[in-house]
PDB file of C-alpha atoms in Angstrom:
ATOM      1  CA  MET A   1      -6.346 -33.907 -14.834  1.00  0.00           C
ATOM      2  CA  GLN A   2      -9.845 -32.479 -15.084  1.00  0.00           C
ATOM      3  CA  LYS A   3      -8.821 -30.055 -12.349  1.00  0.00           C
ATOM      4  CA  GLY A   4      -5.639 -29.019 -14.066  1.00  0.00           C
ATOM      5  CA  ILE A   5      -7.206 -28.232 -17.414  1.00  0.00           C
ATOM      6  CA  ARG A   6      -8.812 -24.993 -16.178  1.00  0.00           C
ATOM      7  CA  PHE A   7      -5.433 -23.689 -15.127  1.00  0.00           C
ATOM      8  CA  ILE A   8      -3.832 -24.683 -18.406  1.00  0.00           C
ATOM      9  CA  ILE A   9      -6.580 -22.991 -20.447  1.00  0.00           C
ATOM     10  CA  THR A  10      -6.390 -19.823 -18.322  1.00  0.00           C
ATOM     11  CA  GLY A  11      -2.599 -19.816 -18.606  1.00  0.00           C
ATOM     12  CA  ILE A  12      -2.664 -20.244 -22.371  1.00  0.00           C
ATOM     13  CA  THR A  13      -5.215 -17.431 -22.698  1.00  0.00           C
ATOM     14  CA  PHE A  14      -3.085 -15.186 -20.491  1.00  0.00           C
ATOM     15  CA  GLY A  15      -0.011 -15.968 -22.577  1.00  0.00           C
ATOM     16  CA  ILE A  16      -1.800 -15.168 -25.854  1.00  0.00           C
ATOM     17  CA  VAL A  17      -3.169 -11.889 -24.451  1.00  0.00           C
ATOM     18  CA  MET A  18       0.260 -10.874 -23.118  1.00  0.00           C
ATOM     19  CA  SER A  19       1.860 -11.675 -26.426  1.00  0.00           C
ATOM     20  CA  LYS A  20      -0.744 -10.052 -28.703  1.00  0.00           C
ATOM     21  CA  SER A  21      -1.045  -6.932 -26.539  1.00  0.00           C
ATOM     22  CA  GLU A  22       2.751  -6.465 -26.763  1.00  0.00           C
ATOM     23  CA  ALA A  23       2.966  -6.315 -22.957  1.00  0.00           C
ATOM     24  CA  VAL A  24       5.992  -8.588 -23.318  1.00  0.00           C
ATOM     25  CA  SER A  25       7.823  -6.168 -25.599  1.00  0.00           C
ATOM     26  CA  TRP A  26      10.992  -4.556 -24.255  1.00  0.00           C
ATOM     27  CA  TYR A  27      10.368  -1.661 -26.685  1.00  0.00           C
ATOM     28  CA  ARG A  28       6.832  -1.072 -25.428  1.00  0.00           C
ATOM     29  CA  ILE A  29       8.118  -0.967 -21.855  1.00  0.00           C
ATOM     30  CA  GLN A  30      10.892   1.463 -22.803  1.00  0.00           C
ATOM     31  CA  GLU A  31       8.306   3.599 -24.575  1.00  0.00           C
ATOM     32  CA  MET A  32       6.328   3.678 -21.347  1.00  0.00           C
ATOM     33  CA  PHE A  33       9.316   4.762 -19.244  1.00  0.00           C
ATOM     34  CA  HIS A  34      10.040   7.491 -21.798  1.00  0.00           C
ATOM     35  CA  PHE A  35       6.372   8.604 -21.775  1.00  0.00           C
ATOM     36  CA  ARG A  36       6.361   8.308 -25.564  1.00  0.00           C
ATOM     37  CA  SER A  37       3.207   6.308 -26.052  1.00  0.00           C
ATOM     38  CA  PHE A  38      -0.121   5.685 -24.414  1.00  0.00           C
ATOM     39  CA  HIS A  39      -0.001   1.961 -25.281  1.00  0.00           C
ATOM     40  CA  MET A  40       1.114   0.456 -21.943  1.00  0.00           C
ATOM     41  CA  TYR A  41      -0.826   2.989 -19.872  1.00  0.00           C
ATOM     42  CA  GLY A  42      -3.978   2.182 -21.812  1.00  0.00           C
ATOM     43  CA  LEU A  43      -3.312  -1.543 -21.513  1.00  0.00           C
ATOM     44  CA  ILE A  44      -2.689  -1.548 -17.757  1.00  0.00           C
ATOM     45  CA  GLY A  45      -5.379   1.084 -17.157  1.00  0.00           C
ATOM     46  CA  SER A  46      -8.086  -0.852 -18.988  1.00  0.00           C
ATOM     47  CA  ALA A  47      -7.002  -4.075 -17.231  1.00  0.00           C
ATOM     48  CA  VAL A  48      -7.356  -2.357 -13.853  1.00  0.00           C
ATOM     49  CA  LEU A  49     -10.767  -0.904 -14.751  1.00  0.00           C
ATOM     50  CA  THR A  50     -11.982  -4.343 -15.864  1.00  0.00           C
ATOM     51  CA  GLY A  51     -10.506  -5.772 -12.655  1.00  0.00           C
ATOM     52  CA  ILE A  52     -12.239  -3.225 -10.426  1.00  0.00           C
ATOM     53  CA  ALA A  53     -15.575  -3.973 -12.099  1.00  0.00           C
ATOM     54  CA  THR A  54     -15.025  -7.740 -11.790  1.00  0.00           C
ATOM     55  CA  VAL A  55     -14.015  -7.589  -8.129  1.00  0.00           C
ATOM     56  CA  TRP A  56     -17.018  -5.356  -7.398  1.00  0.00           C
ATOM     57  CA  LEU A  57     -19.395  -7.807  -9.125  1.00  0.00           C
ATOM     58  CA  LEU A  58     -17.844 -10.818  -7.347  1.00  0.00           C
ATOM     59  CA  LYS A  59     -18.359  -9.121  -3.984  1.00  0.00           C
ATOM     60  CA  ARG A  60     -21.735  -7.598  -4.764  1.00  0.00           C
ATOM     61  CA  TYR A  61     -23.296 -10.930  -5.797  1.00  0.00           C
ATOM     62  CA  ASN A  62     -21.236 -13.158  -3.458  1.00  0.00           C
ATOM     63  CA  ILE A  63     -20.154 -15.247  -6.398  1.00  0.00           C
ATOM     64  CA  LYS A  64     -18.794 -18.708  -5.584  1.00  0.00           C
ATOM     65  CA  ASP A  65     -16.051 -20.610  -7.322  1.00  0.00           C
ATOM     66  CA  SER A  66     -16.553 -23.904  -9.186  1.00  0.00           C
ATOM     67  CA  HIS A  67     -16.380 -25.832  -5.876  1.00  0.00           C
ATOM     68  CA  GLY A  68     -19.139 -23.677  -4.408  1.00  0.00           C
ATOM     69  CA  ILE A  69     -16.738 -21.893  -2.073  1.00  0.00           C
ATOM     70  CA  PRO A  70     -17.245 -18.106  -1.786  1.00  0.00           C
ATOM     71  CA  ILE A  71     -14.498 -16.080  -3.458  1.00  0.00           C
ATOM     72  CA  THR A  72     -12.760 -13.974  -0.832  1.00  0.00           C
ATOM     73  CA  PHE A  73     -10.057 -11.318  -1.100  1.00  0.00           C
ATOM     74  CA  LYS A  74      -7.233 -11.247   1.360  1.00  0.00           C
ATOM     75  CA  ASP A  75      -5.876  -7.853   2.346  1.00  0.00           C
ATOM     76  CA  LYS A  76      -2.170  -7.419   1.717  1.00  0.00           C
ATOM     77  CA  ASP A  77       0.052  -7.078   4.776  1.00  0.00           C
ATOM     78  CA  LYS A  78       0.315  -3.578   6.211  1.00  0.00           C
ATOM     79  CA  GLY A  79       3.448  -1.479   5.963  1.00  0.00           C
ATOM     80  CA  TRP A  80       5.229   0.229   3.122  1.00  0.00           C
ATOM     81  CA  LYS A  81       8.948  -0.578   3.230  1.00  0.00           C
ATOM     82  CA  ARG A  82       8.804  -3.923   1.486  1.00  0.00           C
ATOM     83  CA  TYR A  83       6.468  -2.550  -1.170  1.00  0.00           C
ATOM     84  CA  LEU A  84       8.550   0.499  -1.944  1.00  0.00           C
ATOM     85  CA  LEU A  85      11.974  -1.192  -1.692  1.00  0.00           C
ATOM     86  CA  GLY A  86      10.977  -4.480  -3.309  1.00  0.00           C
ATOM     87  CA  GLY A  87       8.944  -2.627  -5.903  1.00  0.00           C
ATOM     88  CA  SER A  88      11.872  -0.410  -6.870  1.00  0.00           C
ATOM     89  CA  ILE A  89      14.217  -3.392  -7.185  1.00  0.00           C
ATOM     90  CA  PHE A  90      11.619  -5.100  -9.336  1.00  0.00           C
ATOM     91  CA  GLY A  91      11.292  -1.943 -11.465  1.00  0.00           C
ATOM     92  CA  LEU A  92      15.037  -1.854 -12.137  1.00  0.00           C
ATOM     93  CA  GLY A  93      14.891  -5.410 -13.435  1.00  0.00           C
ATOM     94  CA  TRP A  94      11.664  -4.802 -15.340  1.00  0.00           C
ATOM     95  CA  ALA A  95      13.164  -1.942 -17.349  1.00  0.00           C
ATOM     96  CA  LEU A  96      16.442  -3.830 -17.875  1.00  0.00           C
ATOM     97  CA  THR A  97      15.007  -7.107 -19.140  1.00  0.00           C
ATOM     98  CA  GLY A  98      11.712  -5.735 -20.439  1.00  0.00           C
ATOM     99  CA  ALA A  99       9.930  -8.586 -18.775  1.00  0.00           C
ATOM    100  CA  CYS A 100       8.184  -9.379 -15.529  1.00  0.00           C
ATOM    101  CA  PRO A 101       7.682 -12.909 -14.207  1.00  0.00           C
ATOM    102  CA  GLY A 102       4.787 -13.736 -16.563  1.00  0.00           C
ATOM    103  CA  PRO A 103       6.320 -12.456 -19.788  1.00  0.00           C
ATOM    104  CA  ILE A 104       9.663 -14.220 -19.268  1.00  0.00           C
ATOM    105  CA  PHE A 105       7.827 -17.472 -19.911  1.00  0.00           C
ATOM    106  CA  VAL A 106       5.766 -15.978 -22.738  1.00  0.00           C
ATOM    107  CA  LEU A 107       8.975 -14.802 -24.419  1.00  0.00           C
ATOM    108  CA  LEU A 108      10.561 -18.219 -23.960  1.00  0.00           C
ATOM    109  CA  GLY A 109       7.506 -19.647 -25.701  1.00  0.00           C
ATOM    110  CA  GLU A 110       7.820 -17.080 -28.493  1.00  0.00           C
ATOM    111  CA  GLY A 111      11.173 -18.684 -29.249  1.00  0.00           C
ATOM    112  CA  PHE A 112      13.806 -16.707 -27.362  1.00  0.00           C
ATOM    113  CA  PRO A 113      15.931 -19.312 -25.562  1.00  0.00           C
ATOM    114  CA  VAL A 114      18.000 -16.467 -24.073  1.00  0.00           C
ATOM    115  CA  MET A 115      15.100 -15.987 -21.659  1.00  0.00           C
ATOM    116  CA  LEU A 116      16.357 -19.099 -19.858  1.00  0.00           C
ATOM    117  CA  LEU A 117      19.123 -16.844 -18.532  1.00  0.00           C
ATOM    118  CA  VAL A 118      16.534 -14.403 -17.181  1.00  0.00           C
ATOM    119  CA  ILE A 119      14.553 -17.274 -15.649  1.00  0.00           C
ATOM    120  CA  ALA A 120      17.707 -18.640 -14.006  1.00  0.00           C
ATOM    121  CA  GLY A 121      18.470 -15.143 -12.680  1.00  0.00           C
ATOM    122  CA  ALA A 122      14.925 -14.712 -11.375  1.00  0.00           C
ATOM    123  CA  LEU A 123      15.020 -18.070  -9.578  1.00  0.00           C
ATOM    124  CA  THR A 124      18.336 -17.112  -8.009  1.00  0.00           C
ATOM    125  CA  GLY A 125      16.706 -13.822  -6.964  1.00  0.00           C
ATOM    126  CA  THR A 126      13.735 -15.484  -5.304  1.00  0.00           C
ATOM    127  CA  TYR A 127      16.081 -17.937  -3.557  1.00  0.00           C
ATOM    128  CA  THR A 128      18.284 -15.085  -2.322  1.00  0.00           C
ATOM    129  CA  TYR A 129      15.213 -13.315  -0.964  1.00  0.00           C
ATOM    130  CA  GLY A 130      14.341 -16.434   0.986  1.00  0.00           C
ATOM    131  CA  VAL A 131      17.843 -16.523   2.479  1.00  0.00           C
ATOM    132  CA  LEU A 132      17.914 -12.812   3.394  1.00  0.00           C
ATOM    133  CA  ARG A 133      14.238 -12.441   4.335  1.00  0.00           C
ATOM    134  CA  ASP A 134      14.712 -12.071   8.097  1.00  0.00           C
ATOM    135  CA  ARG A 135      17.383  -9.416   7.668  1.00  0.00           C
ATOM    136  CA  LEU A 136      15.378  -7.160   5.334  1.00  0.00           C
ATOM    137  CA  PRO A 137      13.069  -4.354   6.476  1.00  0.00           C
ATOM    138  CA  HIS A 138       9.440  -5.221   5.711  1.00  0.00           C
TER     139      HIS A 138
ATOM    140  CA  MET B   1      23.138  -8.472 -17.895  1.00  0.00           C
ATOM    141  CA  LEU B   2      19.957 -10.433 -18.628  1.00  0.00           C
ATOM    142  CA  ALA B   3      20.639 -12.779 -15.735  1.00  0.00           C
ATOM    143  CA  GLY B   4      21.255  -9.764 -13.500  1.00  0.00           C
ATOM    144  CA  GLY B   5      17.981  -8.200 -14.614  1.00  0.00           C
ATOM    145  CA  GLY B   6      16.243 -11.495 -13.956  1.00  0.00           C
ATOM    146  CA  PHE B   7      17.778 -11.571 -10.485  1.00  0.00           C
ATOM    147  CA  LEU B   8      16.329  -8.107  -9.741  1.00  0.00           C
ATOM    148  CA  VAL B   9      12.917  -9.153 -11.075  1.00  0.00           C
ATOM    149  CA  GLY B  10      12.876 -12.344  -8.991  1.00  0.00           C
ATOM    150  CA  PHE B  11      14.228 -10.760  -5.835  1.00  0.00           C
ATOM    151  CA  GLY B  12      12.042  -7.658  -6.136  1.00  0.00           C
ATOM    152  CA  SER B  13       8.801  -9.484  -6.807  1.00  0.00           C
ATOM    153  CA  ARG B  14       9.305 -11.775  -3.804  1.00  0.00           C
ATOM    154  CA  TYR B  15      10.312  -8.846  -1.595  1.00  0.00           C
ATOM    155  CA  ALA B  16       7.385  -6.681  -2.680  1.00  0.00           C
ATOM    156  CA  GLY B  17       5.037  -9.675  -2.490  1.00  0.00           C
ATOM    157  CA  GLY B  18       3.911  -9.459  -6.096  1.00  0.00           C
ATOM    158  CA  CYS B  19       4.707  -8.441  -9.650  1.00  0.00           C
ATOM    159  CA  THR B  20       2.971  -6.409 -12.321  1.00  0.00           C
ATOM    160  CA  SER B  21       0.102  -8.897 -12.421  1.00  0.00           C
ATOM    161  CA  GLY B  22      -0.137  -9.384  -8.662  1.00  0.00           C
ATOM    162  CA  HIS B  23       0.097  -5.761  -7.597  1.00  0.00           C
ATOM    163  CA  ALA B  24      -0.568  -3.495 -10.574  1.00  0.00           C
ATOM    164  CA  ILE B  25      -3.488  -5.425 -12.043  1.00  0.00           C
ATOM    165  CA  THR B  26      -5.114  -7.506  -9.305  1.00  0.00           C
ATOM    166  CA  GLY B  27      -3.935  -5.469  -6.315  1.00  0.00           C
ATOM    167  CA  LEU B  28      -5.166  -2.187  -7.762  1.00  0.00           C
ATOM    168  CA  SER B  29      -8.393  -3.885  -8.844  1.00  0.00           C
ATOM    169  CA  GLU B  30      -9.001  -4.728  -5.198  1.00  0.00           C
ATOM    170  CA  LEU B  31      -8.174  -1.093  -4.330  1.00  0.00           C
ATOM    171  CA  GLN B  32      -5.376  -2.120  -1.979  1.00  0.00           C
ATOM    172  CA  TRP B  33      -3.036   0.595  -0.711  1.00  0.00           C
ATOM    173  CA  PRO B  34       0.055  -1.627  -0.477  1.00  0.00           C
ATOM    174  CA  SER B  35      -0.312  -2.398  -4.177  1.00  0.00           C
ATOM    175  CA  LEU B  36      -0.337   1.283  -5.053  1.00  0.00           C
ATOM    176  CA  ILE B  37       2.882   1.726  -3.065  1.00  0.00           C
ATOM    177  CA  ALA B  38       4.408  -1.272  -4.861  1.00  0.00           C
ATOM    178  CA  VAL B  39       3.364   0.073  -8.269  1.00  0.00           C
ATOM    179  CA  THR B  40       4.936   3.431  -7.377  1.00  0.00           C
ATOM    180  CA  GLY B  41       8.095   1.454  -6.598  1.00  0.00           C
ATOM    181  CA  PHE B  42       7.918  -0.466  -9.921  1.00  0.00           C
ATOM    182  CA  PHE B  43       7.691   2.803 -11.754  1.00  0.00           C
ATOM    183  CA  ALA B  44      10.410   4.514  -9.728  1.00  0.00           C
ATOM    184  CA  GLY B  45      12.774   1.594 -10.344  1.00  0.00           C
ATOM    185  CA  GLY B  46      11.955   1.544 -14.034  1.00  0.00           C
ATOM    186  CA  LEU B  47      12.524   5.269 -14.438  1.00  0.00           C
ATOM    187  CA  ILE B  48      15.837   5.069 -12.555  1.00  0.00           C
ATOM    188  CA  MET B  49      17.049   2.212 -14.748  1.00  0.00           C
ATOM    189  CA  THR B  50      15.905   3.862 -17.979  1.00  0.00           C
ATOM    190  CA  HIS B  51      17.091   7.395 -17.327  1.00  0.00           C
ATOM    191  CA  LEU B  52      20.049   6.989 -14.937  1.00  0.00           C
ATOM    192  CA  PHE B  53      21.603   3.581 -15.592  1.00  0.00           C
ATOM    193  CA  PHE B  54      20.968   3.025 -19.311  1.00  0.00           C
ATOM    194  CA  PRO B  55      22.987   6.092 -20.349  1.00  0.00           C
ATOM    195  CA  LEU B  56      25.892   4.632 -18.318  1.00  0.00           C
ATOM    196  CA  PHE B  57      25.654   1.122 -19.802  1.00  0.00           C
ATOM    197  CA  PHE B  58      24.962   1.821 -23.460  1.00  0.00           C
TER     198      PHE B  58
END
């Protein structure tokens, strides 16, 4: 239980940030794809800048996790097909539902039971990927 | 329509090996090329849905 609490606290914090920053808003995401507002660009941009600084500090000072194990970063697999094709499919769904995998749960928590449909669809999608995996270009 | 969108999100994030958090935020933070390609894909897909498909649906 002691172990699990860290994850729960981090998850709750992430959910609150997503919700308060309006990253879970279908309208904010539409605004972004219409280039009508700086909101989402500023949000993602500042998150990436904070991330770059954090990753740099973690590497620079060889920071260890709470078990004393060094934090390492694994390079993503090489190639481009899966990233471009999978990414584009993801983008279609992102614009349509206004939610990526994190926000679908945040929105459910905000009191939109209709998100259960999106979650069911997403689970079907991940399952289908598993079935088709060997036949897709990666 | 929502279930279909969810399907695309689920399928796409598994295929691309990450979502907005995994590629756009953490992947770019680690300065990984594959993540930049994936983010380009996210954006391309989003623009196609918004500007090509939405006018057909609604």
